[in-house]
Amino acid sequence: MWGGRFETGPADIMREITPSIDFDKRLAREDLAGSRAHVRMLGSEGIINKDDAKAILSGLDQIEKEIEKGQFVFKRELEDIHLNIEARLAEIIGPCAGRLHTARSRNDQVVTDFRLWVRGACERADAALFQVQRALFAQAEKHAATIMPGFTHMQPAQPVTFGHHLMAYVEMFGRDRGRFEDARKRLNESPLGAAALAGTSFPIDRDATAQALGFQRPLRNSMDAISARDFALEYLAACSICAVHLSRLAGELVQWSTPAFGFVKLSDAFTTGSSIMPQKRNPDAAELIRGKTGRVIGDFVALATVVKGLVLTYGTDLQEDKERVFDAADTLELSLRAMAAMVADLTAQPDKMRAAAEPGYPTATDLADWVVRVLKKPFREAHHIAGSIVKLAEQKGVALDQLSLAEMQSVEPAISEDVFKVLSLEASVNSRMSFGGTAPARVAEQLFFWREKLK
Ligand code: ARG
């Protein structure tokens, strides 16, 4: 491609380190789209003649078919997807193939392809997240009033409902979708026509190529167009945060499905056995989703490290951008699909959840709130009274509502029989009626909010 001034070929080690075709062949479709937009524009601007443009377009069509049928031969000596396609084009249509690269460089070509690819990846992540949300929603709908222990510090805190807990993840994944949507919107500007770095002397129409490729507009600064990879970093950041959310849910599933908890059952289809312990039902998919989060965050850190300190504009360092993004996309999409399937598969075990919600005095806050409401004490004082009653119950080895009224009154004489109404798990949950609270009526509101959106 650059034989003009070179006398010898590359060293053997250069043939090993330089090629990117093994991974950037994934950009073939985007590369063809970019070339089509470019050559149509060259033709309509009279930069190349119409017949040449036509010949190039028909050659690109044939290449597309060859790639689709798996007949295209990708060659490492041709380095990357751009040179592979251009070389094949020359084989098919002859020397006029060389006109395609007028007013273009591989620098704007590769980043055009890459933006198009990441744009598609944002859309796929959104669609996969939608399915996870739907699976969570379906379970939450069934269990809007199913009582389970709510934890802080992994200690029993206050009873909540399983539906409420699951809807928390619907919210998180909803924000993840927002991040992919934002990333998609921001990246959707065209670098094509920035050429090597400085623009071109040919009278190109960047608006036309931008529009043909579905971009909002051409990027304003050619040097920015060539150098910027923040769109890829932003995508990877969105992937990382989403993977962190997945890992939290995966961690819960691991915990919930262990017999010590037994809150959910995963079917045979979503568990694996042990080669030595016949009783085992391991939640491998959940563990793998949790583990793969490390890869995705690693992909972000790796690319941020590549770009850090890199002077404008293009450096071949940037060839390292694609594998990180491909890996994160593959990993995240697989994890999202596995999570959606696993959530749909699980069977909640309401009896186990309820039994686990009993110990640990989870209605102690309700007792303190009652003292505030009925005895008009300041909350801090009420907290102290409730704490002393918990201590008493602990000494007797009973639950709060198993204490007698007289025992309660030994701590605070003004306590009346009425207090027992607030000490059950149901009463506690039902009373959490503040906006966003765990009362089934409030959970029903959340479900109502999401139902249309998840249709
Ligand atoms: N394979 C290269 C990449 O992935 C394409 C751009 C190469 N440009 C260049 N001037 N060497 O970034």
PDB file of C-alpha atoms and ligand atoms in Angstrom, residues 2 18-21 23-24 27 78-83 105-111 114 196 229 314-322, ligand 1:
ATOM      1  CA  TRP A   2       2.889   2.336   0.643  1.00  0.00           C
ATOM      2  CA  THR A  18       1.303  -4.899  13.466  1.00  0.00           C
ATOM      3  CA  PRO A  19      -1.782  -6.740  12.195  1.00  0.00           C
ATOM      4  CA  SER A  20      -5.162  -6.093  13.742  1.00  0.00           C
ATOM      5  CA  ILE A  21      -7.196  -8.086  11.237  1.00  0.00           C
ATOM      6  CA  PHE A  23      -9.996  -8.773  15.707  1.00  0.00           C
ATOM      7  CA  ASP A  24     -10.928  -5.786  13.569  1.00  0.00           C
ATOM      8  CA  LEU A  27     -15.745  -4.015  11.837  1.00  0.00           C
ATOM      9  CA  LEU A  78      -2.789  -6.830   4.788  1.00  0.00           C
ATOM     10  CA  GLU A  79      -2.810  -5.696   8.429  1.00  0.00           C
ATOM     11  CA  ASP A  80      -6.361  -4.637   9.037  1.00  0.00           C
ATOM     12  CA  ILE A  81      -9.931  -4.692   7.809  1.00  0.00           C
ATOM     13  CA  HIS A  82      -9.508  -1.484   5.822  1.00  0.00           C
ATOM     14  CA  LEU A  83      -6.565  -2.709   3.751  1.00  0.00           C
ATOM     15  CA  SER A 105      -7.252   8.158   5.645  1.00  0.00           C
ATOM     16  CA  ARG A 106      -7.358   4.997   7.660  1.00  0.00           C
ATOM     17  CA  ASN A 107      -7.361   7.312  10.660  1.00  0.00           C
ATOM     18  CA  ASP A 108     -10.823   8.727  10.010  1.00  0.00           C
ATOM     19  CA  GLN A 109     -11.916   5.419   8.492  1.00  0.00           C
ATOM     20  CA  VAL A 110     -11.163   3.320  11.556  1.00  0.00           C
ATOM     21  CA  VAL A 111     -12.755   5.684  14.025  1.00  0.00           C
ATOM     22  CA  PHE A 114     -15.594   2.088  15.523  1.00  0.00           C
ATOM     23  CA  ALA A 196      -5.407  11.884   8.373  1.00  0.00           C
ATOM     24  CA  ARG A 229     -11.754   7.796  22.169  1.00  0.00           C
ATOM     25  CA  TYR A 314      -3.436   9.284  15.947  1.00  0.00           C
ATOM     26  CA  GLY A 315      -0.886   6.880  17.410  1.00  0.00           C
ATOM     27  CA  THR A 316      -0.985   3.179  16.706  1.00  0.00           C
ATOM     28  CA  ASP A 317      -1.489   2.797  20.445  1.00  0.00           C
ATOM     29  CA  LEU A 318      -5.107   3.422  19.512  1.00  0.00           C
ATOM     30  CA  GLN A 319      -5.261   0.107  17.691  1.00  0.00           C
ATOM     31  CA  GLU A 320      -5.513  -1.327  21.217  1.00  0.00           C
ATOM     32  CA  ASP A 321      -8.957   0.229  21.655  1.00  0.00           C
ATOM     33  CA  LYS A 322     -10.987  -2.373  19.812  1.00  0.00           C
TER      34      LYS A 322
HETATM   35  N1  ARG B   1      -5.606  -0.801  12.237  1.00  0.00           N
HETATM   36  C1  ARG B   1      -5.542   0.563  12.613  1.00  0.00           C
HETATM   37  C2  ARG B   1      -6.260   0.776  13.954  1.00  0.00           C
HETATM   38  O1  ARG B   1      -6.863  -0.115  14.366  1.00  0.00           O
HETATM   39  C3  ARG B   1      -6.182   1.402  11.571  1.00  0.00           C
HETATM   40  C4  ARG B   1      -5.668   2.807  11.500  1.00  0.00           C
HETATM   41  C5  ARG B   1      -4.253   2.759  11.088  1.00  0.00           C
HETATM   42  N2  ARG B   1      -3.723   4.051  10.766  1.00  0.00           N
HETATM   43  C6  ARG B   1      -2.441   4.277  10.618  1.00  0.00           C
HETATM   44  N3  ARG B   1      -2.063   5.457  10.318  1.00  0.00           N
HETATM   45  N4  ARG B   1      -1.562   3.335  10.842  1.00  0.00           N
HETATM   46  O2  ARG B   1      -6.188   1.814  14.566  1.00  0.00           O
END
